[in-house]
Amino acid sequence: MSREQLAVQRARRAFQTGRTKRLEFRIDQLKSLLRFISERRSNIADAVKRDMAKSENGTELFEMLGVEGEINMAVENLAQWAAPRPVEKNLLTVTDEVYIQPEPLGVVLIIGAWNYPWAVTLQPLVGAIAAGNAAVIKPSEVSAHSAKLMEELLPQYLDKDLYPVVTGGVPETQELLQQRFDHIFYTGSSTVGKLVMGAAARHLTPVTLEMGGKSPCYIDKKSDIPVACRRITWGKFVNCGQTCIAPDYILCEPSIQDRVVEEIRRSIKEFYTDDPKAFEDYGRIVNQQHFERVMALMEGSTVAVGGESDASQCYIAPTVLTDVTRESKVMKEEIFGPLLPIVPVSGVEEAVRFINEGEKPLVVYVFSNDNKLIKRMIADTSSGALLANDCLVHFTVTALPFGGVGNSGMGCYHGRHTFDRLSHLRSCLIKQLKMEGVNRMRYPPHTAKKLSWARFLLLRRTNVSSVRRAVTVAMLVALAAFTVQRFLRRR
Ligand code: NAD
């Protein structure tokens, strides 16, 4: 039996013991995960630094804070999330118990990507634990130091059997995908997403696919261009552009292109100094292969800012490309690196058309002071999310479901959404073996009279609570009338 098979088997057996059913157990595990983060902060930051030259504070800010927030939220709200959820009744179920009972799915496979190696694996894990599942965690082999550390340290804090970490590359992931899971939670490219979904289909396993794509960013010429460009510069160049929700390219009218370039140049200098290469908050491309891929995307475009590189360090400067068209090489795939192309368009109409001609993105960004224009962008385009007048920060609003649509993903998570995604929402209806008379209308023979009763009881949209109130009032009135009658008779 392979290492991967063994891990899945162990996780399934552990799940079958039923120990994850107890909420106290789940909370214990979540608290241990929190302890892991606080005790191993420096080990984690060190691993990420070695993977991508990220600064310690950067890792804290962009990865661990989010995970900690998710854990705290799950611990605080678990009792409420896991409780039965009463639902609206119809006339036929007024006296019954009708509710949704969330229950664990079983064994979840979490396949992570390398760009935020801790966040994209631990955040789904929080939801998997909270929902009472076992989870096999497969970190990306590309962020090798983080993967190794996760494999080494996580079992020291979490139940070893329920939450094993399996490291390895494509063969190991494919071996895992041969196994039967109850849910697969995948973060990565759309190309591999299709393979994951194909493998899942063999076992009818549901999937969540958190993928990427080309997220556009429209700047209205009447917006506050310096502020817009500052926020875009931050969203684009953080983590060296290797962020799934980074603005991929800018759409704006040709008349403001030069101003946009100048404002971005100014913000790059403000954030990363004149020498980003030597500045600790500007990282590196994850490896040589991605370095070459990103460099090749620049071919044929005009470099307006940056463009410098150093292959020996996988360094590419924050770069702005101008007068880019749909045919340019850089527009053919998700950039996932520090290149920011500007595509001139005649106005919002053309921007909408341009966006709609491509695959549905993970995010549409729009910068404008005109609320009507923003609402129009919402109405006329489709994407996982829309964020107006800022970048990335919708990620921090845990009440908002985070995920893509179409080519950018399926399913969503964060906060309670992860809990629901990794639970089975079981419908429960508890009737009594009483009031058999009511059921006659559904038993043969099916007469017209019975049918009209069924029509009334099933189709009539009645507010059951107001019916209940009316029935109670009627009963009280009847009781009062009866009492008054008896009182009068005695006299
Ligand atoms: P990656 O290369 O790390 O691959 C992701 C996972 O898939 C890894 O665990 C890897 O082992 C596995 N994998 C790779 N090739 C495989 C194959 N042929 N068969 C089976 N498994 C395979 O990451 P990546 O794909 O380069 O990640 C970048 C992509 O992820 C970008 O498109 C980015 O937008 C997206 N992303 C999305 C989110 C999100 O939350 N939506 C977050 C981060 C990254």
XYZ file of C-alpha atoms in Angstrom, residues 46 121 138 148 199 203 253 316 335 384 389-390 407-409 462-463:
17
model
C 11.528 31.439 7.968
C -4.020 25.034 3.116
C -1.352 18.115 0.458
C 8.328 20.195 4.764
C -10.459 12.420 -10.894
C -15.922 8.611 -7.175
C -9.056 55.641 -21.528
C 11.706 40.896 -11.688
C 0.280 36.840 -15.349
C -16.249 35.700 -8.329
C -12.150 51.544 -5.184
C -9.708 49.151 -3.554
C -13.042 29.353 -15.192
C -12.008 31.082 -11.953
C -13.532 28.443 -9.718
C -49.383 31.107 3.976
C -47.309 32.498 6.734
